[in-house]
Amino acid sequence: MKYYLGYYEKEFTPIKDDGISTEIFDLANFTTQFSDEQELNTYLFNKGLIPRIDINLFYLIEKGRKNARKYSRIKSAKKIYMSESKKFFSLSYLRDELLDNCKDYNFLIFLCSQYFQKYGLISQASKYISHFQNADELYAFMMPFAKLALSSKTKEKLNGALNYYQTTDYFSGNVFADKIDAFLQSCTNNLEDSVSIFLYLRKYINHPQIKEINCLIQLLRASFDNGEVGSDFIDSRRLASELYDTIVYDYDYQKKRYKTSNGRRKIKGRECFDLATIIESYNYQKYLEYINDLAKYVETEEESEPDEEYLEESDFERLGTSSEEQGFYLRYNS
């Protein structure tokens, strides 16, 4: 599989140049040499590789037969990664991030939600619920969901559906199904809810055993224990290391060993790229939350400070006295 930097004009067009790798992880390391897209575009334009200096760039994947190649945008890449994101495309950094955050519940929820979506597991869970044609059976199946730890918004959607079934005088199967769909959409929009729903439903749906998914679920369960000492913490680091190896390196399940190239383990470039984009996205969200919290703190501090009022001599005169008589000595700017 080949990957390219490219642009869109009626169709996606790849930029083909001997100096630009067609391996996606290496391609990201190429773009992170530049400080911003303007610098990258200037470089490409000066080499005659793009038609306009202000054109938008994308990471593209090549598909199709040899004489009928087609190119499409890589969905996991929300942007072109520049020098500020360079560290995320270092394998050692990615490994450290997994090991350092192997007990961080929020980090693991984010990672699980992204990988569940990547393998289509969230949509499979939703489809399983949607397959019920009988409203009575659907209601009976949905009742236990009320015991799950879900966000208040998602619980509201669920309760709305269940209450409609229980209390409405003019029941409509279509309306009930729409309310269930609203519940599922709310689950999808919330990272923690989407993970909770899949973990609950995975015993009902058929999906292939995926080693990194199993590692992630075990890590998430281990994170419920907040202590960072003892065997649980050691297991978490072991699982995080196993998760890293599973994602990054190409394993031969028939020979039961990792594939090698030039004496080194062969890496799966696309998987490395996706892991980098996921961890970059998580860190970027944390940064935005920090900036937002900082802005709220500054705003609160400003509101809590009383407005300063300065007395003038005329204020004392209106009261039939003077500043000197009252023991005040006013300072005037010269």
mmCIF file of C-alpha atoms in Angstrom:
data_model
loop_
_atom_site.group_PDB
_atom_site.id
_atom_site.type_symbol
_atom_site.label_atom_id
_atom_site.label_comp_id
_atom_site.label_asym_id
_atom_site.label_seq_id
_atom_site.Cartn_x
_atom_site.Cartn_y
_atom_site.Cartn_z
ATOM 1 C CA MET A 1 0.000 0.000 0.000
ATOM 2 C CA LYS A 2 1.376 3.396 -0.986
ATOM 3 C CA TYR A 3 0.645 6.768 0.579
ATOM 4 C CA TYR A 4 1.179 10.246 -0.777
ATOM 5 C CA LEU A 5 0.941 13.865 0.127
ATOM 6 C CA GLY A 6 -1.612 15.336 -2.255
ATOM 7 C CA TYR A 7 -4.222 17.951 -3.047
ATOM 8 C CA TYR A 8 -7.769 18.143 -4.389
ATOM 9 C CA GLU A 9 -8.801 19.702 -7.704
ATOM 10 C CA LYS A 10 -11.860 17.885 -9.083
ATOM 11 C CA GLU A 11 -10.209 14.754 -7.713
ATOM 12 C CA PHE A 12 -7.450 13.864 -5.269
ATOM 13 C CA THR A 13 -4.047 14.161 -6.921
ATOM 14 C CA PRO A 14 -0.913 12.607 -5.376
ATOM 15 C CA ILE A 15 2.411 14.432 -5.215
ATOM 16 C CA LYS A 16 5.015 12.024 -6.576
ATOM 17 C CA ASP A 17 8.634 12.872 -5.931
ATOM 18 C CA ASP A 18 11.705 10.726 -5.263
ATOM 19 C CA GLY A 19 12.474 12.803 -2.177
ATOM 20 C CA ILE A 20 9.096 12.119 -0.538
ATOM 21 C CA SER A 21 8.430 8.675 0.925
ATOM 22 C CA THR A 22 5.370 6.604 0.038
ATOM 23 C CA GLU A 23 5.383 5.002 3.513
ATOM 24 C CA ILE A 24 2.815 6.839 5.635
ATOM 25 C CA PHE A 25 4.824 7.007 8.875
ATOM 26 C CA ASP A 26 7.861 8.288 6.969
ATOM 27 C CA LEU A 27 5.610 10.696 5.067
ATOM 28 C CA ALA A 28 4.467 12.208 8.366
ATOM 29 C CA ASN A 29 8.097 12.562 9.423
ATOM 30 C CA PHE A 30 8.667 14.458 6.166
ATOM 31 C CA THR A 31 5.890 16.984 6.784
ATOM 32 C CA THR A 32 6.951 17.509 10.414
ATOM 33 C CA GLN A 33 10.233 18.952 9.140
ATOM 34 C CA PHE A 34 8.293 22.130 8.298
ATOM 35 C CA SER A 35 7.102 24.706 10.803
ATOM 36 C CA ASP A 36 3.736 25.290 9.125
ATOM 37 C CA GLU A 37 1.792 24.548 5.939
ATOM 38 C CA GLN A 38 2.909 27.799 4.321
ATOM 39 C CA GLU A 39 6.543 26.719 4.572
ATOM 40 C CA LEU A 40 5.669 23.230 3.265
ATOM 41 C CA ASN A 41 3.617 24.630 0.383
ATOM 42 C CA THR A 42 6.406 27.027 -0.542
ATOM 43 C CA TYR A 43 8.859 24.116 -0.710
ATOM 44 C CA LEU A 44 6.505 22.048 -2.886
ATOM 45 C CA PHE A 45 5.580 24.985 -5.131
ATOM 46 C CA ASN A 46 9.225 25.905 -5.753
ATOM 47 C CA LYS A 47 9.825 22.309 -6.844
ATOM 48 C CA GLY A 48 6.855 22.475 -9.217
ATOM 49 C CA LEU A 49 4.935 19.791 -7.324
ATOM 50 C CA ILE A 50 1.743 21.752 -6.643
ATOM 51 C CA PRO A 51 -0.175 24.090 -8.984
ATOM 52 C CA ARG A 52 -0.753 26.873 -6.414
ATOM 53 C CA ILE A 53 1.103 27.947 -3.314
ATOM 54 C CA ASP A 54 -2.130 28.274 -1.313
ATOM 55 C CA ILE A 55 -3.567 24.847 -2.146
ATOM 56 C CA ASN A 56 -4.833 22.606 0.680
ATOM 57 C CA LEU A 57 -2.856 19.420 1.276
ATOM 58 C CA PHE A 58 -3.979 15.985 2.453
ATOM 59 C CA TYR A 59 -2.472 12.590 3.246
ATOM 60 C CA LEU A 60 -3.705 10.210 0.547
ATOM 61 C CA ILE A 61 -3.924 6.442 0.211
ATOM 62 C CA GLU A 62 -3.549 4.710 -3.160
ATOM 63 C CA LYS A 63 -6.065 2.019 -4.088
ATOM 64 C CA GLY A 64 -7.153 0.110 -7.168
ATOM 65 C CA ARG A 65 -5.515 -1.893 -9.933
ATOM 66 C CA LYS A 66 -2.251 -0.830 -11.550
ATOM 67 C CA ASN A 67 -3.877 0.879 -14.513
ATOM 68 C CA ALA A 68 -6.822 2.253 -12.532
ATOM 69 C CA ARG A 69 -5.348 3.853 -9.436
ATOM 70 C CA LYS A 70 -7.617 5.896 -7.210
ATOM 71 C CA TYR A 71 -6.688 8.138 -4.316
ATOM 72 C CA SER A 72 -8.663 9.057 -1.224
ATOM 73 C CA ARG A 73 -8.037 11.019 1.922
ATOM 74 C CA ILE A 74 -6.861 9.177 5.048
ATOM 75 C CA LYS A 75 -9.720 9.635 7.505
ATOM 76 C CA SER A 76 -7.622 9.244 10.645
ATOM 77 C CA ALA A 77 -5.559 12.318 9.687
ATOM 78 C CA LYS A 78 -7.534 15.429 10.611
ATOM 79 C CA LYS A 79 -4.781 17.742 9.393
ATOM 80 C CA ILE A 80 -1.253 17.906 7.991
ATOM 81 C CA TYR A 81 1.151 17.366 10.867
ATOM 82 C CA MET A 82 3.856 20.010 11.229
ATOM 83 C CA SER A 83 6.960 20.428 13.402
ATOM 84 C CA GLU A 84 4.938 21.035 16.587
ATOM 85 C CA SER A 85 3.685 17.435 16.261
ATOM 86 C CA LYS A 86 7.038 15.874 15.370
ATOM 87 C CA LYS A 87 7.509 14.058 18.683
ATOM 88 C CA PHE A 88 4.335 12.029 18.124
ATOM 89 C CA PHE A 89 5.886 10.345 15.096
ATOM 90 C CA SER A 90 8.724 8.911 17.151
ATOM 91 C CA LEU A 91 8.247 5.261 18.096
ATOM 92 C CA SER A 92 10.104 5.706 21.388
ATOM 93 C CA TYR A 93 7.808 8.616 22.305
ATOM 94 C CA LEU A 94 4.683 6.598 21.498
ATOM 95 C CA ARG A 95 5.919 3.747 23.652
ATOM 96 C CA ASP A 96 6.641 6.107 26.545
ATOM 97 C CA GLU A 97 3.169 7.644 26.224
ATOM 98 C CA LEU A 98 1.514 4.222 26.482
ATOM 99 C CA LEU A 99 3.650 3.183 29.439
ATOM 100 C CA ASP A 100 3.306 6.509 31.273
ATOM 101 C CA ASN A 101 -0.490 6.583 30.857
ATOM 102 C CA CYS A 102 -1.220 2.887 31.303
ATOM 103 C CA LYS A 103 -3.260 3.596 34.472
ATOM 104 C CA ASP A 104 -4.824 6.869 33.297
ATOM 105 C CA TYR A 105 -8.560 6.163 32.960
ATOM 106 C CA ASN A 106 -9.286 9.178 30.724
ATOM 107 C CA PHE A 107 -6.404 8.336 28.391
ATOM 108 C CA LEU A 108 -7.519 4.721 28.107
ATOM 109 C CA ILE A 109 -11.160 5.675 27.489
ATOM 110 C CA PHE A 110 -10.015 7.910 24.628
ATOM 111 C CA LEU A 111 -7.746 5.190 23.232
ATOM 112 C CA CYS A 112 -10.489 2.544 23.501
ATOM 113 C CA SER A 113 -13.095 4.742 21.827
ATOM 114 C CA GLN A 114 -10.762 5.498 18.913
ATOM 115 C CA TYR A 115 -9.775 1.875 18.361
ATOM 116 C CA PHE A 116 -13.323 0.600 18.808
ATOM 117 C CA GLN A 117 -14.369 3.018 16.065
ATOM 118 C CA LYS A 118 -11.342 2.145 13.921
ATOM 119 C CA TYR A 119 -12.413 -1.514 13.825
ATOM 120 C CA GLY A 120 -16.119 -0.709 13.445
ATOM 121 C CA LEU A 121 -17.048 -2.170 16.821
ATOM 122 C CA ILE A 122 -19.174 0.791 17.934
ATOM 123 C CA SER A 123 -21.288 0.602 14.770
ATOM 124 C CA GLN A 124 -21.644 -3.184 15.216
ATOM 125 C CA ALA A 125 -22.989 -2.629 18.720
ATOM 126 C CA SER A 126 -25.506 -0.070 17.419
ATOM 127 C CA LYS A 127 -26.579 -2.388 14.583
ATOM 128 C CA TYR A 128 -27.231 -5.192 17.061
ATOM 129 C CA ILE A 129 -29.712 -3.033 18.965
ATOM 130 C CA SER A 130 -31.282 -1.834 15.717
ATOM 131 C CA HIS A 131 -31.933 -5.382 14.517
ATOM 132 C CA PHE A 132 -34.848 -5.845 16.950
ATOM 133 C CA GLN A 133 -38.082 -5.646 14.966
ATOM 134 C CA ASN A 134 -40.425 -6.296 17.888
ATOM 135 C CA ALA A 135 -40.896 -3.315 20.250
ATOM 136 C CA ASP A 136 -41.584 -5.566 23.262
ATOM 137 C CA GLU A 137 -38.341 -7.478 22.728
ATOM 138 C CA LEU A 138 -36.411 -4.260 22.199
ATOM 139 C CA TYR A 139 -37.807 -2.765 25.400
ATOM 140 C CA ALA A 140 -36.927 -5.900 27.395
ATOM 141 C CA PHE A 141 -33.406 -5.842 25.966
ATOM 142 C CA MET A 142 -32.924 -2.127 26.716
ATOM 143 C CA MET A 143 -34.121 -2.219 30.346
ATOM 144 C CA PRO A 144 -30.741 -3.351 31.819
ATOM 145 C CA PHE A 145 -29.050 -0.374 30.138
ATOM 146 C CA ALA A 146 -30.544 1.816 32.876
ATOM 147 C CA LYS A 147 -28.043 0.256 35.310
ATOM 148 C CA LEU A 148 -25.001 1.218 33.213
ATOM 149 C CA ALA A 149 -22.805 4.162 34.171
ATOM 150 C CA LEU A 150 -23.722 6.591 31.410
ATOM 151 C CA SER A 151 -23.604 10.368 31.053
ATOM 152 C CA SER A 152 -26.641 12.347 32.219
ATOM 153 C CA LYS A 153 -27.512 13.336 28.639
ATOM 154 C CA THR A 154 -27.429 9.730 27.411
ATOM 155 C CA LYS A 155 -29.406 8.513 30.448
ATOM 156 C CA GLU A 156 -32.015 11.156 29.680
ATOM 157 C CA LYS A 157 -32.360 9.811 26.124
ATOM 158 C CA LEU A 158 -32.625 6.231 27.401
ATOM 159 C CA ASN A 159 -35.191 7.123 30.064
ATOM 160 C CA GLY A 160 -37.171 9.042 27.454
ATOM 161 C CA ALA A 161 -37.389 5.910 25.307
ATOM 162 C CA LEU A 162 -38.256 3.581 28.205
ATOM 163 C CA ASN A 163 -40.824 5.966 29.666
ATOM 164 C CA TYR A 164 -42.446 6.379 26.260
ATOM 165 C CA TYR A 165 -42.900 2.608 26.032
ATOM 166 C CA GLN A 166 -44.282 2.378 29.594
ATOM 167 C CA THR A 167 -46.633 5.341 29.737
ATOM 168 C CA THR A 168 -47.788 6.491 26.302
ATOM 169 C CA ASP A 169 -51.441 5.930 25.458
ATOM 170 C CA TYR A 170 -50.913 5.928 21.703
ATOM 171 C CA PHE A 171 -47.767 3.852 21.249
ATOM 172 C CA SER A 172 -45.912 3.967 17.922
ATOM 173 C CA GLY A 173 -43.176 1.486 17.131
ATOM 174 C CA ASN A 174 -41.536 4.015 14.810
ATOM 175 C CA VAL A 175 -41.439 6.718 17.485
ATOM 176 C CA PHE A 176 -40.011 4.234 19.978
ATOM 177 C CA ALA A 177 -37.315 3.206 17.460
ATOM 178 C CA ASP A 178 -36.489 6.878 16.845
ATOM 179 C CA LYS A 179 -36.034 7.427 20.585
ATOM 180 C CA ILE A 180 -33.720 4.409 20.775
ATOM 181 C CA ASP A 181 -31.750 5.826 17.816
ATOM 182 C CA ALA A 182 -31.433 9.139 19.682
ATOM 183 C CA PHE A 183 -30.058 7.203 22.649
ATOM 184 C CA LEU A 184 -27.522 5.404 20.441
ATOM 185 C CA GLN A 185 -26.477 8.686 18.815
ATOM 186 C CA SER A 186 -25.897 10.182 22.246
ATOM 187 C CA CYS A 187 -23.736 7.163 23.119
ATOM 188 C CA THR A 188 -21.703 7.646 19.952
ATOM 189 C CA ASN A 189 -21.154 11.334 20.728
ATOM 190 C CA ASN A 190 -19.758 10.583 24.190
ATOM 191 C CA LEU A 191 -16.449 8.715 24.408
ATOM 192 C CA GLU A 192 -17.128 7.042 27.734
ATOM 193 C CA ASP A 193 -20.674 6.080 26.790
ATOM 194 C CA SER A 194 -19.564 4.544 23.491
ATOM 195 C CA VAL A 195 -16.986 2.422 25.311
ATOM 196 C CA SER A 196 -19.502 1.360 27.990
ATOM 197 C CA ILE A 197 -22.082 0.325 25.399
ATOM 198 C CA PHE A 198 -19.626 -1.792 23.418
ATOM 199 C CA LEU A 199 -18.237 -3.470 26.546
ATOM 200 C CA TYR A 200 -21.792 -4.368 27.548
ATOM 201 C CA LEU A 201 -22.847 -5.569 24.096
ATOM 202 C CA ARG A 202 -19.719 -7.377 22.944
ATOM 203 C CA LYS A 203 -21.018 -10.679 24.328
ATOM 204 C CA TYR A 204 -23.952 -10.424 21.905
ATOM 205 C CA ILE A 205 -22.117 -9.537 18.696
ATOM 206 C CA ASN A 206 -19.785 -11.569 16.532
ATOM 207 C CA HIS A 207 -16.471 -9.865 15.889
ATOM 208 C CA PRO A 208 -12.972 -11.213 15.269
ATOM 209 C CA GLN A 209 -10.555 -11.448 18.158
ATOM 210 C CA ILE A 210 -8.271 -8.427 17.870
ATOM 211 C CA LYS A 211 -5.243 -8.551 20.129
ATOM 212 C CA GLU A 212 -4.894 -4.799 20.632
ATOM 213 C CA ILE A 213 -8.596 -4.551 21.544
ATOM 214 C CA ASN A 214 -8.152 -7.269 24.173
ATOM 215 C CA CYS A 215 -5.106 -5.452 25.582
ATOM 216 C CA LEU A 216 -7.012 -2.166 25.728
ATOM 217 C CA ILE A 217 -9.964 -3.725 27.554
ATOM 218 C CA GLN A 218 -7.647 -5.337 30.106
ATOM 219 C CA LEU A 219 -5.820 -2.034 30.600
ATOM 220 C CA LEU A 220 -9.100 -0.202 31.101
ATOM 221 C CA ARG A 221 -10.224 -2.702 33.714
ATOM 222 C CA ALA A 222 -6.888 -2.423 35.517
ATOM 223 C CA SER A 223 -7.278 1.374 35.620
ATOM 224 C CA PHE A 224 -10.342 1.019 37.876
ATOM 225 C CA ASP A 225 -7.788 0.386 40.643
ATOM 226 C CA ASN A 226 -6.293 3.834 41.167
ATOM 227 C CA GLY A 227 -3.344 2.585 43.175
ATOM 228 C CA GLU A 228 -0.029 2.653 41.350
ATOM 229 C CA VAL A 229 1.786 0.063 43.434
ATOM 230 C CA GLY A 230 1.657 -3.685 43.516
ATOM 231 C CA SER A 231 0.995 -6.342 40.903
ATOM 232 C CA ASP A 232 -1.833 -4.467 39.139
ATOM 233 C CA PHE A 233 0.475 -1.617 38.185
ATOM 234 C CA ILE A 234 3.143 -4.038 36.960
ATOM 235 C CA ASP A 235 0.486 -5.844 34.888
ATOM 236 C CA SER A 236 -0.625 -2.539 33.395
ATOM 237 C CA ARG A 237 2.878 -1.734 32.211
ATOM 238 C CA ARG A 238 3.249 -5.228 30.809
ATOM 239 C CA LEU A 239 -0.071 -4.899 28.980
ATOM 240 C CA ALA A 240 0.884 -1.439 27.690
ATOM 241 C CA SER A 241 4.167 -2.835 26.376
ATOM 242 C CA GLU A 242 2.284 -5.729 24.770
ATOM 243 C CA LEU A 243 -0.196 -3.270 23.254
ATOM 244 C CA TYR A 244 2.653 -1.231 21.786
ATOM 245 C CA ASP A 245 4.317 -4.315 20.254
ATOM 246 C CA THR A 246 0.984 -5.529 18.845
ATOM 247 C CA ILE A 247 0.189 -2.196 17.190
ATOM 248 C CA VAL A 248 3.660 -1.315 15.956
ATOM 249 C CA TYR A 249 5.264 -4.584 14.845
ATOM 250 C CA ASP A 250 4.146 -7.022 12.155
ATOM 251 C CA TYR A 251 3.518 -10.440 13.690
ATOM 252 C CA ASP A 252 3.462 -13.740 11.789
ATOM 253 C CA TYR A 253 0.746 -15.739 13.556
ATOM 254 C CA GLN A 254 1.553 -18.941 11.632
ATOM 255 C CA LYS A 255 5.245 -18.911 12.545
ATOM 256 C CA LYS A 256 4.458 -17.290 15.930
ATOM 257 C CA ARG A 257 7.152 -14.664 15.670
ATOM 258 C CA TYR A 258 7.594 -11.072 14.579
ATOM 259 C CA LYS A 259 8.517 -10.454 10.964
ATOM 260 C CA THR A 260 11.917 -8.880 10.410
ATOM 261 C CA SER A 261 13.528 -6.593 7.853
ATOM 262 C CA ASN A 262 17.283 -5.994 7.811
ATOM 263 C CA GLY A 263 17.603 -7.731 11.149
ATOM 264 C CA ARG A 264 14.972 -5.565 12.843
ATOM 265 C CA ARG A 265 11.320 -6.076 13.606
ATOM 266 C CA LYS A 266 9.202 -4.948 10.684
ATOM 267 C CA ILE A 267 6.951 -2.066 11.672
ATOM 268 C CA LYS A 268 3.394 -1.547 10.447
ATOM 269 C CA GLY A 269 3.622 1.997 9.156
ATOM 270 C CA ARG A 270 -0.116 2.673 8.907
ATOM 271 C CA GLU A 271 -0.751 1.356 12.419
ATOM 272 C CA CYS A 272 2.084 3.499 13.774
ATOM 273 C CA PHE A 273 0.628 6.512 11.971
ATOM 274 C CA ASP A 274 -2.866 5.923 13.387
ATOM 275 C CA LEU A 275 -1.489 5.500 16.914
ATOM 276 C CA ALA A 276 0.473 8.746 16.536
ATOM 277 C CA THR A 277 -2.600 10.670 15.327
ATOM 278 C CA ILE A 278 -4.723 9.307 18.189
ATOM 279 C CA ILE A 279 -2.201 10.227 20.880
ATOM 280 C CA GLU A 280 -1.597 13.629 19.252
ATOM 281 C CA SER A 281 -5.340 14.276 19.229
ATOM 282 C CA TYR A 282 -5.627 13.341 22.916
ATOM 283 C CA ASN A 283 -2.786 15.662 23.886
ATOM 284 C CA TYR A 284 -4.222 18.477 21.772
ATOM 285 C CA GLN A 285 -7.594 18.115 23.516
ATOM 286 C CA LYS A 286 -5.868 18.238 26.891
ATOM 287 C CA TYR A 287 -4.087 21.411 25.786
ATOM 288 C CA LEU A 288 -7.379 23.028 24.709
ATOM 289 C CA GLU A 289 -8.970 22.078 28.044
ATOM 290 C CA TYR A 290 -6.014 23.626 29.886
ATOM 291 C CA ILE A 291 -6.314 26.867 27.897
ATOM 292 C CA ASN A 292 -10.073 26.957 28.508
ATOM 293 C CA ASP A 293 -9.630 26.375 32.255
ATOM 294 C CA LEU A 294 -6.925 29.028 32.382
ATOM 295 C CA ALA A 295 -9.188 31.553 30.640
ATOM 296 C CA LYS A 296 -12.022 30.793 33.100
ATOM 297 C CA TYR A 297 -9.623 31.212 36.032
ATOM 298 C CA VAL A 298 -8.384 34.585 34.769
ATOM 299 C CA GLU A 299 -11.971 35.725 34.156
ATOM 300 C CA THR A 300 -12.993 34.672 37.677
ATOM 301 C CA GLU A 301 -10.016 36.452 39.196
ATOM 302 C CA GLU A 302 -10.864 39.635 37.322
ATOM 303 C CA GLU A 303 -14.501 39.481 38.446
ATOM 304 C CA SER A 304 -13.508 38.962 42.084
ATOM 305 C CA GLU A 305 -11.336 42.087 42.185
ATOM 306 C CA PRO A 306 -13.341 45.111 43.481
ATOM 307 C CA ASP A 307 -13.445 48.201 41.326
ATOM 308 C CA GLU A 308 -11.086 50.855 42.663
ATOM 309 C CA GLU A 309 -12.681 54.184 43.521
ATOM 310 C CA TYR A 310 -10.646 57.336 43.914
ATOM 311 C CA LEU A 311 -11.879 60.192 46.150
ATOM 312 C CA GLU A 312 -11.431 63.753 44.981
ATOM 313 C CA GLU A 313 -11.508 66.981 47.026
ATOM 314 C CA SER A 314 -14.949 67.838 45.580
ATOM 315 C CA ASP A 315 -16.333 64.691 47.240
ATOM 316 C CA PHE A 316 -15.326 66.037 50.642
ATOM 317 C CA GLU A 317 -16.650 69.515 49.816
ATOM 318 C CA ARG A 318 -20.125 68.113 49.117
ATOM 319 C CA LEU A 319 -20.078 66.741 52.672
ATOM 320 C CA GLY A 320 -19.081 70.143 54.104
ATOM 321 C CA THR A 321 -15.578 69.081 55.076
ATOM 322 C CA SER A 322 -12.121 68.614 53.556
ATOM 323 C CA SER A 323 -9.704 65.775 53.021
ATOM 324 C CA GLU A 324 -7.262 67.267 55.505
ATOM 325 C CA GLU A 325 -9.932 67.506 58.225
ATOM 326 C CA GLN A 326 -10.806 63.871 57.702
ATOM 327 C CA GLY A 327 -7.170 62.781 57.849
ATOM 328 C CA PHE A 328 -6.773 61.997 54.155
ATOM 329 C CA TYR A 329 -3.914 63.322 52.103
ATOM 330 C CA LEU A 330 -4.762 63.153 48.420
ATOM 331 C CA ARG A 331 -2.053 62.620 45.842
ATOM 332 C CA TYR A 332 -2.322 64.366 42.518
ATOM 333 C CA ASN A 333 -0.506 63.516 39.328
ATOM 334 C CA SER A 334 1.804 66.301 38.308
#
